[in-house]
Coordinates of C-alpha atoms and ligand atoms in Angstrom, one line a residue:
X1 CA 1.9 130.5 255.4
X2 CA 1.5 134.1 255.7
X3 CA 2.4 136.4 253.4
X4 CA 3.7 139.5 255.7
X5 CA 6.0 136.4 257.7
X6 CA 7.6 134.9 254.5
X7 CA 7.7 138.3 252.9
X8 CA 11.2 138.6 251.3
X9 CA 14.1 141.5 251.4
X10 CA 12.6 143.9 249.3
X11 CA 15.7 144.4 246.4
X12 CA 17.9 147.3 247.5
X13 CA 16.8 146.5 251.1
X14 CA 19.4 143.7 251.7
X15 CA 22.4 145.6 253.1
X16 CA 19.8 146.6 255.8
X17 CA 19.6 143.0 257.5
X18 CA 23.9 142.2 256.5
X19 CA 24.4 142.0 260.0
X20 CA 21.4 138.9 260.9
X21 CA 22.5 135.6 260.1
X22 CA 18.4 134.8 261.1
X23 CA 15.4 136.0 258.9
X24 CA 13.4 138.2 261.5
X25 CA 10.3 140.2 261.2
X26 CA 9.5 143.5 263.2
X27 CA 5.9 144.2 264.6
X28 CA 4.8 147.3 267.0
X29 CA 2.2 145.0 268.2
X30 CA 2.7 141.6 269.6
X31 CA -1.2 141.0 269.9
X32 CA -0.4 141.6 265.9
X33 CA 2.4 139.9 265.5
X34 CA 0.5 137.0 267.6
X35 CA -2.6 136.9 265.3
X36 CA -0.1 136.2 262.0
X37 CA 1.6 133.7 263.5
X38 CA -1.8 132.0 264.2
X39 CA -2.7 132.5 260.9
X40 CA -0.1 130.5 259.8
X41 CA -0.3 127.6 261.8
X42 CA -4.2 127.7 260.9
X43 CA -3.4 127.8 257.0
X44 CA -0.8 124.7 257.6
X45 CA -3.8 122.9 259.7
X46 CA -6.2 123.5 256.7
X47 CA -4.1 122.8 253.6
X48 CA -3.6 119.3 255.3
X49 CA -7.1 119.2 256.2
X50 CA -7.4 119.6 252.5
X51 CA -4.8 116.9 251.4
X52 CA -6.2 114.3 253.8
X53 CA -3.0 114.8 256.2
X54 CA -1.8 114.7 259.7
X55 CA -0.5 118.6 260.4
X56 CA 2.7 117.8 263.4
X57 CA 3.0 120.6 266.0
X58 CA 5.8 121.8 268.0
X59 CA 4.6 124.0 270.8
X60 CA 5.9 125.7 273.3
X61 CA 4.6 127.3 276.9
X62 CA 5.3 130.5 278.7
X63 CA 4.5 134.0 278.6
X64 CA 5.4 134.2 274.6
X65 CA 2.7 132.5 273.1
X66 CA -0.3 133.0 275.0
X67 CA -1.6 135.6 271.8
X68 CA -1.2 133.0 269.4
X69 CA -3.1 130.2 271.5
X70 CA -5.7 133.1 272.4
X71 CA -6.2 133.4 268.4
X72 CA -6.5 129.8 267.5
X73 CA -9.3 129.3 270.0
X74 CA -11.0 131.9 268.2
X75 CA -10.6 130.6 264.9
X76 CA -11.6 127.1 266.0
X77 CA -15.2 128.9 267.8
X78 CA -15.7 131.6 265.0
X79 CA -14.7 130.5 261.6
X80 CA -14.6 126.5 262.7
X81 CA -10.7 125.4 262.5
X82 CA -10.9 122.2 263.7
X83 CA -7.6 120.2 265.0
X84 CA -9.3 117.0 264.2
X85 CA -6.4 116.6 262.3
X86 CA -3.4 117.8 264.4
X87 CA -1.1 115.8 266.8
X88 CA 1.3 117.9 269.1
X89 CA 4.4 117.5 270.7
X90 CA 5.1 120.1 273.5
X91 CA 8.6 121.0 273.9
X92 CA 9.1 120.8 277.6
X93 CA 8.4 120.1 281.2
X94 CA 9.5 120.8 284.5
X95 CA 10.8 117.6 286.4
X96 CA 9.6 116.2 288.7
X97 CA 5.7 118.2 288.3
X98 CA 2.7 116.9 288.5
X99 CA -0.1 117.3 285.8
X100 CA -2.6 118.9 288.2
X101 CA 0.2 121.5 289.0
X102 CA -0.6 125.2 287.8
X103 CA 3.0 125.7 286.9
X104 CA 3.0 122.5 285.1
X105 CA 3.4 123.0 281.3
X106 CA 0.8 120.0 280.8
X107 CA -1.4 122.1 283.2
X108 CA -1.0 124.9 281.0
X109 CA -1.3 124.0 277.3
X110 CA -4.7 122.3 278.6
X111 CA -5.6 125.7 280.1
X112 CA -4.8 127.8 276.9
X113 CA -5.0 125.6 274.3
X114 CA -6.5 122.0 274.6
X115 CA -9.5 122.1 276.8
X116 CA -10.7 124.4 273.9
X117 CA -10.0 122.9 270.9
X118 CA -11.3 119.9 269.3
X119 CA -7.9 118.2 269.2
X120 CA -7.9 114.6 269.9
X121 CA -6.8 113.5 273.6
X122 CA -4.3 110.9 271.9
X123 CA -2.7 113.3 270.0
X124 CA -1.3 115.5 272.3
X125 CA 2.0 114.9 273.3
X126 CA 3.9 116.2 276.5
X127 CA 7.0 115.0 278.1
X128 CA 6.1 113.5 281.2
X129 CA 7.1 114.8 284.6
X130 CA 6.1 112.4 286.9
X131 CA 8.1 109.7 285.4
X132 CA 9.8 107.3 287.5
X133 CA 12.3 105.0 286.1
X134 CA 14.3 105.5 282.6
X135 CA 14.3 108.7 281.9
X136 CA 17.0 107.7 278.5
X137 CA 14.5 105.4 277.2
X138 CA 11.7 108.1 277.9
X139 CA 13.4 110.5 276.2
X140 CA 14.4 107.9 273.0
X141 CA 10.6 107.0 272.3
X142 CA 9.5 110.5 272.6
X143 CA 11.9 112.0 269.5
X144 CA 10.5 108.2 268.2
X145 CA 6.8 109.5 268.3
X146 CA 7.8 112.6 266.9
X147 CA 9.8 110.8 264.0
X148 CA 6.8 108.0 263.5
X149 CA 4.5 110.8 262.8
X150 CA 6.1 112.1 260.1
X151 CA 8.2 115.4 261.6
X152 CA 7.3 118.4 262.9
X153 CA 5.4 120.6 260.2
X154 CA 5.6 123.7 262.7
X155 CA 7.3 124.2 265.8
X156 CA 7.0 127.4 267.8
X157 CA 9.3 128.5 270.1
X158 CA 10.2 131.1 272.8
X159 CA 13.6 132.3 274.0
X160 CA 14.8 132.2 277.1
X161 CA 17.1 135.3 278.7
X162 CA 20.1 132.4 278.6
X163 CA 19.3 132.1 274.9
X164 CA 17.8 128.8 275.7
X165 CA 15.3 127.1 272.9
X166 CA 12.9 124.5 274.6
X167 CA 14.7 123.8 277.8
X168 CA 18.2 123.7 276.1
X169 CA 20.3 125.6 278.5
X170 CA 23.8 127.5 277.3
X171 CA 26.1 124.4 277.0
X172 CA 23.3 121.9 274.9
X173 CA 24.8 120.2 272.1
X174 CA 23.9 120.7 268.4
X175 CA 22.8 116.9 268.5
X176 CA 21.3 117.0 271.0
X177 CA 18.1 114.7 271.6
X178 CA 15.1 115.3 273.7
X179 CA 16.6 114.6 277.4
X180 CA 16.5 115.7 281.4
X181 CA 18.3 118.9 281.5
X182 CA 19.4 121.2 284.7
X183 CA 17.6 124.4 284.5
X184 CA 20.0 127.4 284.4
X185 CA 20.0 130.2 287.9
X186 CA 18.6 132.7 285.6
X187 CA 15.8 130.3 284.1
X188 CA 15.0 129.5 287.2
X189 CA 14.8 133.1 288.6
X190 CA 12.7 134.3 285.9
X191 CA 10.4 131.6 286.5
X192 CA 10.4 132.6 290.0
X193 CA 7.6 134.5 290.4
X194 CA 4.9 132.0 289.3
X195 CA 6.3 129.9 292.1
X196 CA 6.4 132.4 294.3
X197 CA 10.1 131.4 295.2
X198 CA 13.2 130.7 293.4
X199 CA 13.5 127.5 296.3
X200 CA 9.7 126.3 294.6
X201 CA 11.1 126.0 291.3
X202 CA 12.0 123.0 290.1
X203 CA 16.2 122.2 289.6
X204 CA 15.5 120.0 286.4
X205 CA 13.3 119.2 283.6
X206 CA 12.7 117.0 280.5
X207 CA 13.7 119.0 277.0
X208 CA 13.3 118.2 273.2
X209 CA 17.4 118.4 271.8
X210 CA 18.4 120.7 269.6
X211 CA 18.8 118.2 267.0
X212 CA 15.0 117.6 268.0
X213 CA 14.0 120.8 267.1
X214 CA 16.2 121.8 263.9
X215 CA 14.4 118.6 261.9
X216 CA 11.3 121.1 262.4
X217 CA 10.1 121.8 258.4
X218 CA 9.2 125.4 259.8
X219 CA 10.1 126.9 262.8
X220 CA 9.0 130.3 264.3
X221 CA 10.5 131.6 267.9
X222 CA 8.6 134.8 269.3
X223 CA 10.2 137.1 271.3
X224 CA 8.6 139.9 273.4
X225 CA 9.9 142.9 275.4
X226 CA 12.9 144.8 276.4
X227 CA 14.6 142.2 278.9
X228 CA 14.7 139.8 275.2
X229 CA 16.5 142.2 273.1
X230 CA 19.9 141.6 274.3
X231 CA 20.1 137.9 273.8
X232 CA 17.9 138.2 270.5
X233 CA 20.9 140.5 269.0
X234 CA 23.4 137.5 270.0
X235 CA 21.1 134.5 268.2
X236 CA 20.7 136.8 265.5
X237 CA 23.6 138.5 264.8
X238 CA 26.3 136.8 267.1
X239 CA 28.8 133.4 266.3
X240 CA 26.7 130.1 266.2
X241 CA 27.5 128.9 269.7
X242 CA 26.3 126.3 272.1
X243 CA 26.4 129.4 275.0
X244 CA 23.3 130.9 273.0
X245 CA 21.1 127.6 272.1
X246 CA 19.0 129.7 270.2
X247 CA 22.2 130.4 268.0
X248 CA 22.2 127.3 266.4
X249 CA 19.0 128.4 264.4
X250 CA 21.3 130.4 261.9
X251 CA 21.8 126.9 260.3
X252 CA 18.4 126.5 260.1
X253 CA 17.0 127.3 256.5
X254 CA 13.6 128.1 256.9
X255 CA 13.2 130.0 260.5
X256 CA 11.9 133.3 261.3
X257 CA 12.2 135.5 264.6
X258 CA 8.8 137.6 265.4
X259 CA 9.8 140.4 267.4
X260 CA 8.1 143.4 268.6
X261 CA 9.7 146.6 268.7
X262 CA 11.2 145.9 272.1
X263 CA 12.8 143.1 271.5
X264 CA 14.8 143.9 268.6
X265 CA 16.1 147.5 269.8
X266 CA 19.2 146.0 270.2
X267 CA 19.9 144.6 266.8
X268 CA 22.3 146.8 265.0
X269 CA 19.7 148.2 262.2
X270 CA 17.5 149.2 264.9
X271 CA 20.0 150.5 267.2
X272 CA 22.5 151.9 265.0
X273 CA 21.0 151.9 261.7
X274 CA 23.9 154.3 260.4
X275 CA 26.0 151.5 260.4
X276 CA 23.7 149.7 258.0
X277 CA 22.7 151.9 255.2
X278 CA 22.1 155.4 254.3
X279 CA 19.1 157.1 256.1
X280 CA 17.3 160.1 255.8
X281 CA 18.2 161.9 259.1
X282 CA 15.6 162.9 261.3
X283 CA 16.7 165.2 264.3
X284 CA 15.6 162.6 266.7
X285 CA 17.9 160.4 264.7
X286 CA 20.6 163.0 265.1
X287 CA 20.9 163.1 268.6
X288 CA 21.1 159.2 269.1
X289 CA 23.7 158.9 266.8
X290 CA 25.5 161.5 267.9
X291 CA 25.3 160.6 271.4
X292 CA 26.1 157.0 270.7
X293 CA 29.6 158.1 269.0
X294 CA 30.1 160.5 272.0
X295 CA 30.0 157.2 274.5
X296 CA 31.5 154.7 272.0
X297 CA 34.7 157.4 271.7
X298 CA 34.8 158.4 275.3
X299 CA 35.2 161.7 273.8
X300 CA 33.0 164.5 275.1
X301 CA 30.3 165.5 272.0
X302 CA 32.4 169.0 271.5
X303 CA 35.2 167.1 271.0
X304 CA 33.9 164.9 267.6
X305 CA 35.9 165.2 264.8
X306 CA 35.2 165.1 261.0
X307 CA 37.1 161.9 261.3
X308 CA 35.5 160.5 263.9
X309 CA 32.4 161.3 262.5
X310 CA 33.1 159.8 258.7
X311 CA 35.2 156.5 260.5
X312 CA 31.6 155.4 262.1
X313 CA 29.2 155.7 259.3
X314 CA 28.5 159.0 259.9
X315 CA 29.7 161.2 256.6
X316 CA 26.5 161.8 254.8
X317 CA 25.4 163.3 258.0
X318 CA 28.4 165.6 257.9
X319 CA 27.7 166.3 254.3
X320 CA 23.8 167.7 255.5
X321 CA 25.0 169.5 258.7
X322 CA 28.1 171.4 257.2
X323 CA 31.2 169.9 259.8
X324 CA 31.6 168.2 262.4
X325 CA 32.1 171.7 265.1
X326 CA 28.6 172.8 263.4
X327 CA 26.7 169.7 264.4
X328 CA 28.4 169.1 267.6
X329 CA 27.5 172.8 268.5
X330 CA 23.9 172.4 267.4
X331 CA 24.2 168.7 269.6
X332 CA 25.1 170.6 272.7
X333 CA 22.7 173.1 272.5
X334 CA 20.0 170.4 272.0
X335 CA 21.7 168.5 275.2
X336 CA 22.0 171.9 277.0
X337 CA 18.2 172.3 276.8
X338 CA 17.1 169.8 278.6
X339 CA 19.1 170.7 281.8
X340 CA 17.0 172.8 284.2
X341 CA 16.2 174.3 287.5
X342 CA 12.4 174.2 286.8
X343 CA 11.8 170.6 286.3
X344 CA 7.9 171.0 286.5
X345 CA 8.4 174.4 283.5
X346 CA 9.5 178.1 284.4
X347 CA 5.6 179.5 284.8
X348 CA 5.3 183.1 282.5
X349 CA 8.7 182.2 280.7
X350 CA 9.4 180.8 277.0
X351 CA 9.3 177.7 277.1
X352 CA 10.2 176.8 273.1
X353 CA 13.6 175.5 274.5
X354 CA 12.7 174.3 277.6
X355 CA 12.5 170.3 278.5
X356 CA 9.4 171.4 280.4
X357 CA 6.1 173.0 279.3
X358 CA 5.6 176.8 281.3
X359 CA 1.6 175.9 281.8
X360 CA -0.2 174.6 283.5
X361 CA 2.1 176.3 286.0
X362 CA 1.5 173.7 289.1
X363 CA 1.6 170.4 287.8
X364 CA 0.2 167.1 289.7
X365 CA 3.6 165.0 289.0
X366 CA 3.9 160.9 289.5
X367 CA 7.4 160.5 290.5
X368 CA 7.9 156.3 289.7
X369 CA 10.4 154.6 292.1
X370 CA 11.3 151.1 291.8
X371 CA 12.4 150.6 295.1
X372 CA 11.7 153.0 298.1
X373 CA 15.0 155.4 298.2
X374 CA 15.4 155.2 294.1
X375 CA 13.5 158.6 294.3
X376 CA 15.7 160.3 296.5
X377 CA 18.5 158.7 295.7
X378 CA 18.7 159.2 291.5
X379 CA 16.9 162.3 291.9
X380 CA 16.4 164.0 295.2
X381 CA 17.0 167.3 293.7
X382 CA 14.8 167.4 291.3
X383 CA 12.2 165.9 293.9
X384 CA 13.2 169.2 296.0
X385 CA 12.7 171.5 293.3
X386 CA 9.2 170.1 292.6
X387 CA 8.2 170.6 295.8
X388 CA 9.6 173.9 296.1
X389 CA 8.0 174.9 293.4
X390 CA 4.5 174.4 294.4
X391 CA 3.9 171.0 292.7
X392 CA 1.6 168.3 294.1
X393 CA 3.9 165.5 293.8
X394 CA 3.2 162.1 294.7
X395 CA 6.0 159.0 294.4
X396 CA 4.8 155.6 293.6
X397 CA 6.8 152.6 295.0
X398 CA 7.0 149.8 293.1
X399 CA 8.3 147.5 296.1
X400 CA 9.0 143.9 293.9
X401 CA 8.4 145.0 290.4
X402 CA 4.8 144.1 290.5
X403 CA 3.5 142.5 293.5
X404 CA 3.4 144.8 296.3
X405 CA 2.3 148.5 295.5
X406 CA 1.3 152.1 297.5
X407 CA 1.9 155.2 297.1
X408 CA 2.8 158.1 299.3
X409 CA 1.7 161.7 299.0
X410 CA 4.5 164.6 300.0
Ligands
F6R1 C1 8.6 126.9 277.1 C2 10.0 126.9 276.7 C3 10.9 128.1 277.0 C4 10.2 129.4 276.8 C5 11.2 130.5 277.2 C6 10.6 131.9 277.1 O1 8.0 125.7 276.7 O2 10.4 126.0 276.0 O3 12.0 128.0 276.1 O4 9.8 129.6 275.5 O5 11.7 130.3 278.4 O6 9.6 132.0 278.1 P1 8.5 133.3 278.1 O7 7.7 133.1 276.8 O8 7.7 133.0 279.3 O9 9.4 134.5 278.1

């Protein structure tokens, strides 16, 4: 396994992570993050190798692991990791799909992973979604297969925006076994896209159970990006519930979560650290915090008492501004300075407190709009005011998010 993964709490550091019920690790990088996680499944593969054994797979499909797939087809061309010894079992598949399919997971792990690796045809295991009759005894033989070849060493894992694990929507059972499931709206939305049309995608599919994928001796989940870090905070942090699948990996003893920077700014030592442990303040630092209290009171930031300040574990920053009217004052001020009439910078003015640099006096400005009107309507004025103020300004529309794209020039 690798070290930085399995690294432990460094001792003092523990009341950082009382909040996580989950052992999580926090990259900037996901293509790093990616090429650790790869590192570990290759040092499993080997020390089997090594010992004469089968190494068991869990794997998973979708955007989250593509890094880690990318990195053990590199290892098997450059430095000769060979999966003569691995079997695999995948942990889902739409239903009904075909094989040949683009948007079938079998379709997939042959496209990222299989057709590139020496792993044996045999060996790789994915639930079938062109089966016809029997589904239940389908199902039985597969967590059979998985239990006649010894476990799963490793299984990796993604997380859906439901909190699902596998296909394990909010409402799977902690026993569960590998089974048909209906797909949730959202899981079906998200996949949308890559069928161009929530009507394309398919209403059901064929999971491994919880129960399934908790037997795992190992299990890593990956999570990427901003629209994860809401339902990481609940499987971290939250009540083990069957609403948040993933949940039900806090009773798992030897998980971790791999998260970029994104997807775990909502946990509560990333979002609030304050609330955690002492920290040395930076002023960036300040103004979060302070701003945070200022919503989380309903109070206006001028209004923040000493009190309110000390009841949200704020006191040591009281203690290195002076009082609570000193920092709120120096809070406002730092607020106050980013309102302005010159949103492209005041031109032959001093611009030391000013959101907006003086020179270059005409700016060429990319106004970003995700939906044609979003420009005017969040911020007409300060569209205006660029324009009156001799800027070149151009607005990009990003129509559907990513698919259709032009820009105008005012
Ligand atoms: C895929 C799977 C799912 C995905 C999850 C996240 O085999 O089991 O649980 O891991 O939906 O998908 P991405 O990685 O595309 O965000």
């Amino acid at each position: 396994m690798s070290k930085q993964l399995i690294k432990h709490q460094a001792p003092g550091k523990f009341e950082d992570t009382r909040f996580e019920k989950i052992h999580n690790e926090i990259f900037k990088s996901s293509d790093h993050a990616s090429k650790l996680v790869a590192e570990e499944i290759a040092t499993l593969i080997r020390n089997k190798q090594g010992k004469g054994e089968k190494c068991v797979l869990g794997l998973a499909t979708g955007s989250s692991p593509i890094k880690v797939y990318e990195e053990l087809v590199r290892m098997h061309r450059e430095e000769g990791l060979s999966f003569s010894n691995v079997i695999t079992f995948n942990l889902d598949e739409y239903y009904p799909m075909n094989k040949e399919n683009m948007n079938s997971y079998h379709y997939f792990m042959h496209d990222h992973l299989f057709n590139h690796v020496d792993i044996k045809p045999e060996n790789v295991h994915i639930p079938d979604g062109t089966l016809k009759e029997d589904m239940n005894a389908y199902c039985i033989a597969y967590d059979k297969m998985i239990d006649d070849a010894g476990g799963l060493d490793f299984q990796l894992l993604g997380i859906g925006r439901t909190g699902h694990i596998g296909f394990n929507e909010p409402g799977s059972h902690y026993n569960s076994g590998t089974r048909s499931i209906t797909l949730d709206y959202v899981t079906r939305a998200d996949a949308a896209p890559a069928f161009l049309g929530i009507n394309n995608v398919p209403r059901k599919a064929i999971t491994m159970g919880i129960s399934t994928i908790r037997k795992a001796k190992r299990i890593v989940l990956l999570a990427w990006g901003i629209n994860k870090a809401a339902v990481i905070k609940k499987a971290i942090e939250g009540p083990v519930t069957s609403q948040i699948p993933s949940s039900y990996l806090q009773r798992h003893s030897n998980t971790t979560f791999v998260l970029d920077t994104e997807a775990s700014s909502e946990l509560t030592r990333v979002k609030t650290p304050w609330l955690v442990s002492s920290l040395e303040w930076t002023e960036p630092l300040k103004r979060k915090a302070v701003l945070w209290l200022s919503e989380k009171l309903e109070k206006s930031i001028l209004k923040l008492t000493d009190k309110d300040y000390n009841d949200n574990g704020m006191s040591n920053l009281l203690v290195e501004e002076g009082a609570a009217y000193n920092l709120n004052i120096k809070m406002f001020n730092v607020l106050q300075h980013t309102i302005t009439g010159w949103p492209g910078g005041k031109p032959n003015a001093d611009d030391t407190k000013r959101p907006e640099r003086a020179e270059p006096a005409k700016k060429r400005i990319i106004i970003f709009s995700p939906h044609p009107d979003d420009d005017v309507i969040s911020m007409g004025g300060t569209f205006d005011r660029l324009i009156e103020q001799g800027h070149e300004v151009h607005v990009a529309y990003q129509t559907s998010g990513n698919h259709k794209k032009f820009t105008a020039k005012k």
